[in-house]
Structures are given as C-alpha cells and as structure tokens.
Amino acid sequence: MTTPASPAVGEDGLDPGGGSCLAQIRRLVLTGRLLPGQKVNQGEIAARLGVSRVPVREALAALRSEGLMESRANTGFTVVRPTVDDLVEIYLMRNLLESELLRSVDLATVDVELLERVNGELARLDPVVSFEEYRLANERFHFAIFDRSPLRLVRREVGRLWTLSEFYRSIYIHGEGAHGRVIEDHASIIDAVRRRDHEALVAVSTEHRGETEISMSRVLGRRAGG
C-alpha cells in the first residue's frame, strides 16, 4: 500500500505539516509574503493548513501582541505598516536593554566555538534564497550571548523587541553589501567575547544594530515621501 505524499509547501508559503499556525503566519509576515497593510484572509489560511479558524484567530491575536498585526472591529486583522517612528523607538529600546544585557554576561561562560560555527553557517547561506534558515541562525548567534545573562526579565523583553524588529532586518539583509557586513560585525563580536571585553562588545553590537536602523530609516523615509 502506497503512503500518500505529504502536502507540499504552496506558493503562498504555507505548509500543512510545517508547524504551528503561529509560526507559519509569523513567517509569512517576516518573509514578505504577507505585505504591510495587507488584510489576512483567515478562511484561506485555515483551509490551506487543514484547521478551523479558531487556531488561526488565536495565532493572529498572538501576533497582534507581538506588534506584527493590528485589528479593528468589523475589519479583521491586517499586517502592521512599519514607520520610521516605530523603528526609532524599537531600536532605542534595543540599544538600552541589549547593552545592559551584554554588560551582565560572564563572557567566560559564552561558547566562542559555537559563535564561530554559527557565523560560518551564516557566511555560507544566501539570505535571499534561504531567508528563514538565515534568520534563525542569526538569532541563534546573538542569543547564545544574551542567554548567558542573569537578567531574566530583560532577556525576555529583548526577545519581544527582536520579533518587532525582524521585519526591518528582513529588508535590510537584502541590501547591497549587507550580508558581508553582518559576517564581519559578528567576527568583531566574537573577538570581543574571546577577549572578555564588555565595552568593546557593547560598542560593536551598538554599531551592528545601528547599521540596520540607519539603512531602514532611509528606506522608510523614501516610502513615506512617495
């Protein structure tokens, strides 16, 4: 007896066997398959995933709390439109909290070999072709350091801010030369960790975040100007 083949990933990016509704819809937003301002068709997503509308609504509500969706009475859910003001506030909070998080880490406990290995993986990936894999590896790199901090609540808030800023990073990494700059910045971060130099680590990490913020401010400013 032949086992039926699993449903394939469709052009819409949905995969009936590819994880939770929340993870899949979040991925649609972060990869640009659901565009800023686009209304989400809950029925279509539920049908594609083979589930009822209930888990889809729950996933959209969770994404609203993450700042990726917005909803209004009688209009349903739409993807949030990022603005320059949002970008500035998110990166202001990231700069403050991540700097304190990094200063609190015992750098002797950070696995430098892991950081080198993950950065090597990132260097081999094409962020345009393999964006989801690239995104997860980049997150794994940074949180291998963040997770060594004893500041549990700050770490949790940084995780939320990373989700809010993921859209900006997803656009930034498509820019000319961005991939190479990320790899070089990561090498500088690794060097600071190896030397157990907190201030150097904070400085290079701040510069690393700043490149995305400056680039995206320009992009969003052009869009706002029409």
mmCIF file with all atom_site columns, C-alpha atoms in Angstrom:
data_model
loop_
_atom_site.group_PDB
_atom_site.id
_atom_site.type_symbol
_atom_site.label_atom_id
_atom_site.label_alt_id
_atom_site.label_comp_id
_atom_site.label_asym_id
_atom_site.label_entity_id
_atom_site.label_seq_id
_atom_site.pdbx_PDB_ins_code
_atom_site.Cartn_x
_atom_site.Cartn_y
_atom_site.Cartn_z
_atom_site.occupancy
_atom_site.B_iso_or_equiv
_atom_site.pdbx_formal_charge
_atom_site.auth_seq_id
_atom_site.auth_comp_id
_atom_site.auth_asym_id
_atom_site.auth_atom_id
_atom_site.pdbx_PDB_model_num
ATOM 1   C CA . MET A 1 1   ? 0.000   0.000  0.000  1.00 0.00 ? 1   MET A CA 1
ATOM 2   C CA . THR A 1 2   ? 1.428   3.379  -1.018 1.00 0.00 ? 2   THR A CA 1
ATOM 3   C CA . THR A 1 3   ? 1.598   6.063  1.634  1.00 0.00 ? 3   THR A CA 1
ATOM 4   C CA . PRO A 1 4   ? 0.076   9.338  0.419  1.00 0.00 ? 4   PRO A CA 1
ATOM 5   C CA . ALA A 1 5   ? 2.583   12.095 -0.087 1.00 0.00 ? 5   ALA A CA 1
ATOM 6   C CA . SER A 1 6   ? 2.512   14.959 2.378  1.00 0.00 ? 6   SER A CA 1
ATOM 7   C CA . PRO A 1 7   ? 1.019   18.181 1.021  1.00 0.00 ? 7   PRO A CA 1
ATOM 8   C CA . ALA A 1 8   ? 3.737   20.360 -0.453 1.00 0.00 ? 8   ALA A CA 1
ATOM 9   C CA . VAL A 1 9   ? 4.557   23.876 0.515  1.00 0.00 ? 9   VAL A CA 1
ATOM 10  C CA . GLY A 1 10  ? 2.451   26.103 -1.709 1.00 0.00 ? 10  GLY A CA 1
ATOM 11  C CA . GLU A 1 11  ? 3.326   29.310 -3.486 1.00 0.00 ? 11  GLU A CA 1
ATOM 12  C CA . ASP A 1 12  ? 1.654   31.096 -0.584 1.00 0.00 ? 12  ASP A CA 1
ATOM 13  C CA . GLY A 1 13  ? 4.375   29.770 1.737  1.00 0.00 ? 13  GLY A CA 1
ATOM 14  C CA . LEU A 1 14  ? 2.013   27.632 3.808  1.00 0.00 ? 14  LEU A CA 1
ATOM 15  C CA . ASP A 1 15  ? 2.823   24.024 4.636  1.00 0.00 ? 15  ASP A CA 1
ATOM 16  C CA . PRO A 1 16  ? 0.123   21.807 6.239  1.00 0.00 ? 16  PRO A CA 1
ATOM 17  C CA . GLY A 1 17  ? 2.862   19.862 8.013  1.00 0.00 ? 17  GLY A CA 1
ATOM 18  C CA . GLY A 1 18  ? 5.191   22.765 8.670  1.00 0.00 ? 18  GLY A CA 1
ATOM 19  C CA . GLY A 1 19  ? 4.500   23.669 12.282 1.00 0.00 ? 19  GLY A CA 1
ATOM 20  C CA . SER A 1 20  ? 2.000   25.706 14.265 1.00 0.00 ? 20  SER A CA 1
ATOM 21  C CA . CYS A 1 21  ? -0.337  28.314 12.808 1.00 0.00 ? 21  CYS A CA 1
ATOM 22  C CA . LEU A 1 22  ? 1.501   30.974 14.802 1.00 0.00 ? 22  LEU A CA 1
ATOM 23  C CA . ALA A 1 23  ? 4.934   30.023 13.439 1.00 0.00 ? 23  ALA A CA 1
ATOM 24  C CA . GLN A 1 24  ? 3.703   29.803 9.855  1.00 0.00 ? 24  GLN A CA 1
ATOM 25  C CA . ILE A 1 25  ? 1.785   33.085 9.806  1.00 0.00 ? 25  ILE A CA 1
ATOM 26  C CA . ARG A 1 26  ? 4.680   34.862 11.532 1.00 0.00 ? 26  ARG A CA 1
ATOM 27  C CA . ARG A 1 27  ? 6.967   33.520 8.797  1.00 0.00 ? 27  ARG A CA 1
ATOM 28  C CA . LEU A 1 28  ? 4.618   34.847 6.086  1.00 0.00 ? 28  LEU A CA 1
ATOM 29  C CA . VAL A 1 29  ? 4.926   38.337 7.577  1.00 0.00 ? 29  VAL A CA 1
ATOM 30  C CA . LEU A 1 30  ? 8.681   38.259 8.128  1.00 0.00 ? 30  LEU A CA 1
ATOM 31  C CA . THR A 1 31  ? 9.415   36.944 4.644  1.00 0.00 ? 31  THR A CA 1
ATOM 32  C CA . GLY A 1 32  ? 7.122   39.486 2.973  1.00 0.00 ? 32  GLY A CA 1
ATOM 33  C CA . ARG A 1 33  ? 4.546   37.012 1.667  1.00 0.00 ? 33  ARG A CA 1
ATOM 34  C CA . LEU A 1 34  ? 2.021   38.964 3.721  1.00 0.00 ? 34  LEU A CA 1
ATOM 35  C CA . LEU A 1 35  ? 2.711   42.612 2.981  1.00 0.00 ? 35  LEU A CA 1
ATOM 36  C CA . PRO A 1 36  ? 2.394   45.630 5.309  1.00 0.00 ? 36  PRO A CA 1
ATOM 37  C CA . GLY A 1 37  ? -1.215  46.801 5.304  1.00 0.00 ? 37  GLY A CA 1
ATOM 38  C CA . GLN A 1 38  ? -2.498  43.556 3.767  1.00 0.00 ? 38  GLN A CA 1
ATOM 39  C CA . LYS A 1 39  ? -5.680  42.086 5.223  1.00 0.00 ? 39  LYS A CA 1
ATOM 40  C CA . VAL A 1 40  ? -5.325  38.477 6.357  1.00 0.00 ? 40  VAL A CA 1
ATOM 41  C CA . ASN A 1 41  ? -7.815  36.027 4.884  1.00 0.00 ? 41  ASN A CA 1
ATOM 42  C CA . GLN A 1 42  ? -8.405  33.710 7.840  1.00 0.00 ? 42  GLN A CA 1
ATOM 43  C CA . GLY A 1 43  ? -10.543 31.294 5.830  1.00 0.00 ? 43  GLY A CA 1
ATOM 44  C CA . GLU A 1 44  ? -7.888  30.732 3.182  1.00 0.00 ? 44  GLU A CA 1
ATOM 45  C CA . ILE A 1 45  ? -5.144  30.149 5.745  1.00 0.00 ? 45  ILE A CA 1
ATOM 46  C CA . ALA A 1 46  ? -7.325  27.752 7.749  1.00 0.00 ? 46  ALA A CA 1
ATOM 47  C CA . ALA A 1 47  ? -8.206  25.778 4.614  1.00 0.00 ? 47  ALA A CA 1
ATOM 48  C CA . ARG A 1 48  ? -4.586  25.546 3.479  1.00 0.00 ? 48  ARG A CA 1
ATOM 49  C CA . LEU A 1 49  ? -3.428  24.331 6.893  1.00 0.00 ? 49  LEU A CA 1
ATOM 50  C CA . GLY A 1 50  ? -6.361  21.953 7.326  1.00 0.00 ? 50  GLY A CA 1
ATOM 51  C CA . VAL A 1 51  ? -7.519  23.534 10.581 1.00 0.00 ? 51  VAL A CA 1
ATOM 52  C CA . SER A 1 52  ? -10.523 25.502 11.800 1.00 0.00 ? 52  SER A CA 1
ATOM 53  C CA . ARG A 1 53  ? -10.485 29.288 12.009 1.00 0.00 ? 53  ARG A CA 1
ATOM 54  C CA . VAL A 1 54  ? -10.060 29.145 15.794 1.00 0.00 ? 54  VAL A CA 1
ATOM 55  C CA . PRO A 1 55  ? -6.290  28.415 15.885 1.00 0.00 ? 55  PRO A CA 1
ATOM 56  C CA . VAL A 1 56  ? -5.793  30.906 13.057 1.00 0.00 ? 56  VAL A CA 1
ATOM 57  C CA . ARG A 1 57  ? -7.572  33.637 15.057 1.00 0.00 ? 57  ARG A CA 1
ATOM 58  C CA . GLU A 1 58  ? -5.556  32.726 18.150 1.00 0.00 ? 58  GLU A CA 1
ATOM 59  C CA . ALA A 1 59  ? -2.319  32.946 16.153 1.00 0.00 ? 59  ALA A CA 1
ATOM 60  C CA . LEU A 1 60  ? -3.289  36.349 14.741 1.00 0.00 ? 60  LEU A CA 1
ATOM 61  C CA . ALA A 1 61  ? -4.133  37.604 18.228 1.00 0.00 ? 61  ALA A CA 1
ATOM 62  C CA . ALA A 1 62  ? -0.709  36.449 19.425 1.00 0.00 ? 62  ALA A CA 1
ATOM 63  C CA . LEU A 1 63  ? 0.939   38.262 16.500 1.00 0.00 ? 63  LEU A CA 1
ATOM 64  C CA . ARG A 1 64  ? -1.003  41.393 17.433 1.00 0.00 ? 64  ARG A CA 1
ATOM 65  C CA . SER A 1 65  ? 0.558   41.223 20.903 1.00 0.00 ? 65  SER A CA 1
ATOM 66  C CA . GLU A 1 66  ? 3.972   40.869 19.218 1.00 0.00 ? 66  GLU A CA 1
ATOM 67  C CA . GLY A 1 67  ? 3.287   44.022 17.216 1.00 0.00 ? 67  GLY A CA 1
ATOM 68  C CA . LEU A 1 68  ? 3.112   42.349 13.796 1.00 0.00 ? 68  LEU A CA 1
ATOM 69  C CA . MET A 1 69  ? -0.676  42.543 13.362 1.00 0.00 ? 69  MET A CA 1
ATOM 70  C CA . GLU A 1 70  ? -3.377  45.056 14.098 1.00 0.00 ? 70  GLU A CA 1
ATOM 71  C CA . SER A 1 71  ? -7.119  44.576 14.268 1.00 0.00 ? 71  SER A CA 1
ATOM 72  C CA . ARG A 1 72  ? -10.210 46.733 14.249 1.00 0.00 ? 72  ARG A CA 1
ATOM 73  C CA . ALA A 1 73  ? -13.862 45.930 14.784 1.00 0.00 ? 73  ALA A CA 1
ATOM 74  C CA . ASN A 1 74  ? -15.526 44.502 11.659 1.00 0.00 ? 74  ASN A CA 1
ATOM 75  C CA . THR A 1 75  ? -12.317 44.655 9.600  1.00 0.00 ? 75  THR A CA 1
ATOM 76  C CA . GLY A 1 76  ? -10.355 41.680 10.914 1.00 0.00 ? 76  GLY A CA 1
ATOM 77  C CA . PHE A 1 77  ? -6.574  41.506 11.067 1.00 0.00 ? 77  PHE A CA 1
ATOM 78  C CA . THR A 1 78  ? -4.101  43.349 8.866  1.00 0.00 ? 78  THR A CA 1
ATOM 79  C CA . VAL A 1 79  ? -0.305  43.342 8.793  1.00 0.00 ? 79  VAL A CA 1
ATOM 80  C CA . VAL A 1 80  ? 1.170   46.354 10.579 1.00 0.00 ? 80  VAL A CA 1
ATOM 81  C CA . ARG A 1 81  ? 2.703   49.076 8.411  1.00 0.00 ? 81  ARG A CA 1
ATOM 82  C CA . PRO A 1 82  ? 6.159   49.862 9.817  1.00 0.00 ? 82  PRO A CA 1
ATOM 83  C CA . THR A 1 83  ? 7.006   53.530 10.261 1.00 0.00 ? 83  THR A CA 1
ATOM 84  C CA . VAL A 1 84  ? 10.206  55.462 10.896 1.00 0.00 ? 84  VAL A CA 1
ATOM 85  C CA . ASP A 1 85  ? 8.894   56.478 14.340 1.00 0.00 ? 85  ASP A CA 1
ATOM 86  C CA . ASP A 1 86  ? 8.291   52.823 15.262 1.00 0.00 ? 86  ASP A CA 1
ATOM 87  C CA . LEU A 1 87  ? 11.770  51.928 14.023 1.00 0.00 ? 87  LEU A CA 1
ATOM 88  C CA . VAL A 1 88  ? 13.418  54.641 16.136 1.00 0.00 ? 88  VAL A CA 1
ATOM 89  C CA . GLU A 1 89  ? 11.570  53.609 19.293 1.00 0.00 ? 89  GLU A CA 1
ATOM 90  C CA . ILE A 1 90  ? 12.219  49.891 18.838 1.00 0.00 ? 90  ILE A CA 1
ATOM 91  C CA . TYR A 1 91  ? 15.935  50.429 18.279 1.00 0.00 ? 91  TYR A CA 1
ATOM 92  C CA . LEU A 1 92  ? 16.140  52.896 21.159 1.00 0.00 ? 92  LEU A CA 1
ATOM 93  C CA . MET A 1 93  ? 14.777  50.195 23.467 1.00 0.00 ? 93  MET A CA 1
ATOM 94  C CA . ARG A 1 94  ? 17.006  47.532 21.936 1.00 0.00 ? 94  ARG A CA 1
ATOM 95  C CA . ASN A 1 95  ? 20.119  49.670 22.364 1.00 0.00 ? 95  ASN A CA 1
ATOM 96  C CA . LEU A 1 96  ? 19.377  50.354 26.027 1.00 0.00 ? 96  LEU A CA 1
ATOM 97  C CA . LEU A 1 97  ? 18.327  46.850 27.032 1.00 0.00 ? 97  LEU A CA 1
ATOM 98  C CA . GLU A 1 98  ? 20.796  44.848 24.950 1.00 0.00 ? 98  GLU A CA 1
ATOM 99  C CA . SER A 1 99  ? 23.707  46.945 26.200 1.00 0.00 ? 99  SER A CA 1
ATOM 100 C CA . GLU A 1 100 ? 22.750  46.214 29.804 1.00 0.00 ? 100 GLU A CA 1
ATOM 101 C CA . LEU A 1 101 ? 22.208  42.555 28.954 1.00 0.00 ? 101 LEU A CA 1
ATOM 102 C CA . LEU A 1 102 ? 25.677  42.273 27.405 1.00 0.00 ? 102 LEU A CA 1
ATOM 103 C CA . ARG A 1 103 ? 27.333  44.012 30.363 1.00 0.00 ? 103 ARG A CA 1
ATOM 104 C CA . SER A 1 104 ? 25.731  41.492 32.729 1.00 0.00 ? 104 SER A CA 1
ATOM 105 C CA . VAL A 1 105 ? 27.076  38.414 30.907 1.00 0.00 ? 105 VAL A CA 1
ATOM 106 C CA . ASP A 1 106 ? 30.030  36.474 32.290 1.00 0.00 ? 106 ASP A CA 1
ATOM 107 C CA . LEU A 1 107 ? 31.860  36.292 28.958 1.00 0.00 ? 107 LEU A CA 1
ATOM 108 C CA . ALA A 1 108 ? 33.949  33.373 30.176 1.00 0.00 ? 108 ALA A CA 1
ATOM 109 C CA . THR A 1 109 ? 30.780  31.254 30.004 1.00 0.00 ? 109 THR A CA 1
ATOM 110 C CA . VAL A 1 110 ? 29.966  32.082 26.374 1.00 0.00 ? 110 VAL A CA 1
ATOM 111 C CA . ASP A 1 111 ? 30.692  29.289 23.893 1.00 0.00 ? 111 ASP A CA 1
ATOM 112 C CA . VAL A 1 112 ? 33.044  31.010 21.416 1.00 0.00 ? 112 VAL A CA 1
ATOM 113 C CA . GLU A 1 113 ? 33.313  27.897 19.254 1.00 0.00 ? 113 GLU A CA 1
ATOM 114 C CA . LEU A 1 114 ? 29.529  27.886 18.865 1.00 0.00 ? 114 LEU A CA 1
ATOM 115 C CA . LEU A 1 115 ? 29.561  31.533 17.807 1.00 0.00 ? 115 LEU A CA 1
ATOM 116 C CA . GLU A 1 116 ? 32.247  30.807 15.198 1.00 0.00 ? 116 GLU A CA 1
ATOM 117 C CA . ARG A 1 117 ? 30.364  27.790 13.916 1.00 0.00 ? 117 ARG A CA 1
ATOM 118 C CA . VAL A 1 118 ? 27.065  29.660 13.573 1.00 0.00 ? 118 VAL A CA 1
ATOM 119 C CA . ASN A 1 119 ? 28.747  32.628 11.883 1.00 0.00 ? 119 ASN A CA 1
ATOM 120 C CA . GLY A 1 120 ? 30.318  30.179 9.456  1.00 0.00 ? 120 GLY A CA 1
ATOM 121 C CA . GLU A 1 121 ? 26.863  28.811 8.677  1.00 0.00 ? 121 GLU A CA 1
ATOM 122 C CA . LEU A 1 122 ? 25.603  32.347 8.068  1.00 0.00 ? 122 LEU A CA 1
ATOM 123 C CA . ALA A 1 123 ? 28.519  33.091 5.736  1.00 0.00 ? 123 ALA A CA 1
ATOM 124 C CA . ARG A 1 124 ? 27.613  30.069 3.597  1.00 0.00 ? 124 ARG A CA 1
ATOM 125 C CA . LEU A 1 125 ? 23.908  30.902 3.387  1.00 0.00 ? 125 LEU A CA 1
ATOM 126 C CA . ASP A 1 126 ? 22.281  33.128 0.801  1.00 0.00 ? 126 ASP A CA 1
ATOM 127 C CA . PRO A 1 127 ? 19.918  35.298 2.890  1.00 0.00 ? 127 PRO A CA 1
ATOM 128 C CA . VAL A 1 128 ? 17.652  35.932 -0.091 1.00 0.00 ? 128 VAL A CA 1
ATOM 129 C CA . VAL A 1 129 ? 17.258  32.289 -1.120 1.00 0.00 ? 129 VAL A CA 1
ATOM 130 C CA . SER A 1 130 ? 17.313  30.810 2.398  1.00 0.00 ? 130 SER A CA 1
ATOM 131 C CA . PHE A 1 131 ? 15.934  33.675 4.463  1.00 0.00 ? 131 PHE A CA 1
ATOM 132 C CA . GLU A 1 132 ? 14.195  31.598 7.141  1.00 0.00 ? 132 GLU A CA 1
ATOM 133 C CA . GLU A 1 133 ? 17.288  29.485 7.775  1.00 0.00 ? 133 GLU A CA 1
ATOM 134 C CA . TYR A 1 134 ? 19.427  32.625 7.788  1.00 0.00 ? 134 TYR A CA 1
ATOM 135 C CA . ARG A 1 135 ? 17.073  34.425 10.184 1.00 0.00 ? 135 ARG A CA 1
ATOM 136 C CA . LEU A 1 136 ? 17.120  31.574 12.695 1.00 0.00 ? 136 LEU A CA 1
ATOM 137 C CA . ALA A 1 137 ? 20.913  31.207 12.535 1.00 0.00 ? 137 ALA A CA 1
ATOM 138 C CA . ASN A 1 138 ? 21.379  34.955 13.092 1.00 0.00 ? 138 ASN A CA 1
ATOM 139 C CA . GLU A 1 139 ? 19.079  34.821 16.101 1.00 0.00 ? 139 GLU A CA 1
ATOM 140 C CA . ARG A 1 140 ? 20.926  31.770 17.434 1.00 0.00 ? 140 ARG A CA 1
ATOM 141 C CA . PHE A 1 141 ? 24.214  33.668 17.203 1.00 0.00 ? 141 PHE A CA 1
ATOM 142 C CA . HIS A 1 142 ? 23.092  36.649 19.265 1.00 0.00 ? 142 HIS A CA 1
ATOM 143 C CA . PHE A 1 143 ? 21.041  34.755 21.815 1.00 0.00 ? 143 PHE A CA 1
ATOM 144 C CA . ALA A 1 144 ? 23.950  32.420 22.512 1.00 0.00 ? 144 ALA A CA 1
ATOM 145 C CA . ILE A 1 145 ? 25.337  35.515 24.265 1.00 0.00 ? 145 ILE A CA 1
ATOM 146 C CA . PHE A 1 146 ? 22.105  37.031 25.583 1.00 0.00 ? 146 PHE A CA 1
ATOM 147 C CA . ASP A 1 147 ? 21.061  33.751 27.196 1.00 0.00 ? 147 ASP A CA 1
ATOM 148 C CA . ARG A 1 148 ? 24.124  33.856 29.465 1.00 0.00 ? 148 ARG A CA 1
ATOM 149 C CA . SER A 1 149 ? 22.755  36.930 31.219 1.00 0.00 ? 149 SER A CA 1
ATOM 150 C CA . PRO A 1 150 ? 21.170  36.599 34.678 1.00 0.00 ? 150 PRO A CA 1
ATOM 151 C CA . LEU A 1 151 ? 18.723  39.417 33.789 1.00 0.00 ? 151 LEU A CA 1
ATOM 152 C CA . ARG A 1 152 ? 15.790  37.133 33.014 1.00 0.00 ? 152 ARG A CA 1
ATOM 153 C CA . LEU A 1 153 ? 13.081  39.783 32.517 1.00 0.00 ? 153 LEU A CA 1
ATOM 154 C CA . VAL A 1 154 ? 15.341  41.978 30.394 1.00 0.00 ? 154 VAL A CA 1
ATOM 155 C CA . ARG A 1 155 ? 16.220  38.950 28.253 1.00 0.00 ? 155 ARG A CA 1
ATOM 156 C CA . ARG A 1 156 ? 12.517  38.247 27.715 1.00 0.00 ? 156 ARG A CA 1
ATOM 157 C CA . GLU A 1 157 ? 11.805  41.829 26.673 1.00 0.00 ? 157 GLU A CA 1
ATOM 158 C CA . VAL A 1 158 ? 14.769  41.779 24.283 1.00 0.00 ? 158 VAL A CA 1
ATOM 159 C CA . GLY A 1 159 ? 13.244  38.671 22.707 1.00 0.00 ? 159 GLY A CA 1
ATOM 160 C CA . ARG A 1 160 ? 9.990   40.557 22.135 1.00 0.00 ? 160 ARG A CA 1
ATOM 161 C CA . LEU A 1 161 ? 11.828  43.524 20.618 1.00 0.00 ? 161 LEU A CA 1
ATOM 162 C CA . TRP A 1 162 ? 13.674  41.182 18.284 1.00 0.00 ? 162 TRP A CA 1
ATOM 163 C CA . THR A 1 163 ? 10.344  39.954 16.979 1.00 0.00 ? 163 THR A CA 1
ATOM 164 C CA . LEU A 1 164 ? 9.186   43.546 16.473 1.00 0.00 ? 164 LEU A CA 1
ATOM 165 C CA . SER A 1 165 ? 12.369  44.444 14.598 1.00 0.00 ? 165 SER A CA 1
ATOM 166 C CA . GLU A 1 166 ? 12.524  41.285 12.486 1.00 0.00 ? 166 GLU A CA 1
ATOM 167 C CA . PHE A 1 167 ? 10.660  42.937 9.634  1.00 0.00 ? 167 PHE A CA 1
ATOM 168 C CA . TYR A 1 168 ? 13.269  45.686 9.414  1.00 0.00 ? 168 TYR A CA 1
ATOM 169 C CA . ARG A 1 169 ? 16.139  43.188 9.427  1.00 0.00 ? 169 ARG A CA 1
ATOM 170 C CA . SER A 1 170 ? 14.437  41.121 6.737  1.00 0.00 ? 170 SER A CA 1
ATOM 171 C CA . ILE A 1 171 ? 14.528  44.148 4.423  1.00 0.00 ? 171 ILE A CA 1
ATOM 172 C CA . TYR A 1 172 ? 17.996  45.291 5.469  1.00 0.00 ? 172 TYR A CA 1
ATOM 173 C CA . ILE A 1 173 ? 19.679  41.970 4.672  1.00 0.00 ? 173 ILE A CA 1
ATOM 174 C CA . HIS A 1 174 ? 18.567  42.290 1.027  1.00 0.00 ? 174 HIS A CA 1
ATOM 175 C CA . GLY A 1 175 ? 20.580  45.494 0.660  1.00 0.00 ? 175 GLY A CA 1
ATOM 176 C CA . GLU A 1 176 ? 23.844  45.622 -1.247 1.00 0.00 ? 176 GLU A CA 1
ATOM 177 C CA . GLY A 1 177 ? 26.770  44.506 0.906  1.00 0.00 ? 177 GLY A CA 1
ATOM 178 C CA . ALA A 1 178 ? 24.586  43.850 3.977  1.00 0.00 ? 178 ALA A CA 1
ATOM 179 C CA . HIS A 1 179 ? 25.410  40.142 4.187  1.00 0.00 ? 179 HIS A CA 1
ATOM 180 C CA . GLY A 1 180 ? 29.157  40.778 4.235  1.00 0.00 ? 180 GLY A CA 1
ATOM 181 C CA . ARG A 1 181 ? 28.813  43.488 6.886  1.00 0.00 ? 181 ARG A CA 1
ATOM 182 C CA . VAL A 1 182 ? 26.828  41.148 9.137  1.00 0.00 ? 182 VAL A CA 1
ATOM 183 C CA . ILE A 1 183 ? 29.520  38.465 8.949  1.00 0.00 ? 183 ILE A CA 1
ATOM 184 C CA . GLU A 1 184 ? 32.294  40.995 9.633  1.00 0.00 ? 184 GLU A CA 1
ATOM 185 C CA . ASP A 1 185 ? 30.404  42.508 12.581 1.00 0.00 ? 185 ASP A CA 1
ATOM 186 C CA . HIS A 1 186 ? 29.843  39.051 14.021 1.00 0.00 ? 186 HIS A CA 1
ATOM 187 C CA . ALA A 1 187 ? 33.584  38.363 13.765 1.00 0.00 ? 187 ALA A CA 1
ATOM 188 C CA . SER A 1 188 ? 34.223  41.543 15.788 1.00 0.00 ? 188 SER A CA 1
ATOM 189 C CA . ILE A 1 189 ? 31.647  40.448 18.359 1.00 0.00 ? 189 ILE A CA 1
ATOM 190 C CA . ILE A 1 190 ? 33.366  37.063 18.647 1.00 0.00 ? 190 ILE A CA 1
ATOM 191 C CA . ASP A 1 191 ? 36.720  38.781 19.126 1.00 0.00 ? 191 ASP A CA 1
ATOM 192 C CA . ALA A 1 192 ? 35.329  40.956 21.944 1.00 0.00 ? 192 ALA A CA 1
ATOM 193 C CA . VAL A 1 193 ? 33.812  37.911 23.647 1.00 0.00 ? 193 VAL A CA 1
ATOM 194 C CA . ARG A 1 194 ? 37.073  35.996 23.340 1.00 0.00 ? 194 ARG A CA 1
ATOM 195 C CA . ARG A 1 195 ? 38.972  38.909 24.930 1.00 0.00 ? 195 ARG A CA 1
ATOM 196 C CA . ARG A 1 196 ? 36.229  39.229 27.580 1.00 0.00 ? 196 ARG A CA 1
ATOM 197 C CA . ASP A 1 197 ? 35.995  42.922 26.796 1.00 0.00 ? 197 ASP A CA 1
ATOM 198 C CA . HIS A 1 198 ? 32.489  44.068 27.724 1.00 0.00 ? 198 HIS A CA 1
ATOM 199 C CA . GLU A 1 199 ? 32.835  47.640 26.495 1.00 0.00 ? 199 GLU A CA 1
ATOM 200 C CA . ALA A 1 200 ? 34.181  46.536 23.108 1.00 0.00 ? 200 ALA A CA 1
ATOM 201 C CA . LEU A 1 201 ? 31.314  44.050 22.870 1.00 0.00 ? 201 LEU A CA 1
ATOM 202 C CA . VAL A 1 202 ? 28.730  46.730 23.642 1.00 0.00 ? 202 VAL A CA 1
ATOM 203 C CA . ALA A 1 203 ? 30.348  49.163 21.178 1.00 0.00 ? 203 ALA A CA 1
ATOM 204 C CA . VAL A 1 204 ? 30.490  46.775 18.218 1.00 0.00 ? 204 VAL A CA 1
ATOM 205 C CA . SER A 1 205 ? 26.983  45.455 18.958 1.00 0.00 ? 205 SER A CA 1
ATOM 206 C CA . THR A 1 206 ? 25.606  49.002 19.044 1.00 0.00 ? 206 THR A CA 1
ATOM 207 C CA . GLU A 1 207 ? 27.264  49.751 15.713 1.00 0.00 ? 207 GLU A CA 1
ATOM 208 C CA . HIS A 1 208 ? 25.909  46.464 14.324 1.00 0.00 ? 208 HIS A CA 1
ATOM 209 C CA . ARG A 1 209 ? 22.321  47.407 15.245 1.00 0.00 ? 209 ARG A CA 1
ATOM 210 C CA . GLY A 1 210 ? 22.847  50.974 14.064 1.00 0.00 ? 210 GLY A CA 1
ATOM 211 C CA . GLU A 1 211 ? 23.610  49.877 10.500 1.00 0.00 ? 211 GLU A CA 1
ATOM 212 C CA . THR A 1 212 ? 20.142  48.346 10.219 1.00 0.00 ? 212 THR A CA 1
ATOM 213 C CA . GLU A 1 213 ? 18.446  51.346 11.823 1.00 0.00 ? 213 GLU A CA 1
ATOM 214 C CA . ILE A 1 214 ? 20.146  53.894 9.564  1.00 0.00 ? 214 ILE A CA 1
ATOM 215 C CA . SER A 1 215 ? 19.516  51.878 6.405  1.00 0.00 ? 215 SER A CA 1
ATOM 216 C CA . MET A 1 216 ? 15.865  51.259 7.236  1.00 0.00 ? 216 MET A CA 1
ATOM 217 C CA . SER A 1 217 ? 15.243  54.896 8.206  1.00 0.00 ? 217 SER A CA 1
ATOM 218 C CA . ARG A 1 218 ? 16.289  55.824 4.685  1.00 0.00 ? 218 ARG A CA 1
ATOM 219 C CA . VAL A 1 219 ? 14.086  53.157 3.095  1.00 0.00 ? 219 VAL A CA 1
ATOM 220 C CA . LEU A 1 220 ? 11.004  54.014 5.138  1.00 0.00 ? 220 LEU A CA 1
ATOM 221 C CA . GLY A 1 221 ? 11.615  57.733 4.655  1.00 0.00 ? 221 GLY A CA 1
ATOM 222 C CA . ARG A 1 222 ? 11.592  57.269 0.878  1.00 0.00 ? 222 ARG A CA 1
ATOM 223 C CA . ARG A 1 223 ? 8.363   55.272 1.092  1.00 0.00 ? 223 ARG A CA 1
ATOM 224 C CA . ALA A 1 224 ? 6.686   57.908 3.239  1.00 0.00 ? 224 ALA A CA 1
ATOM 225 C CA . GLY A 1 225 ? 7.744   60.568 0.771  1.00 0.00 ? 225 GLY A CA 1
ATOM 226 C CA . GLY A 1 226 ? 6.116   58.645 -2.066 1.00 0.00 ? 226 GLY A CA 1
#
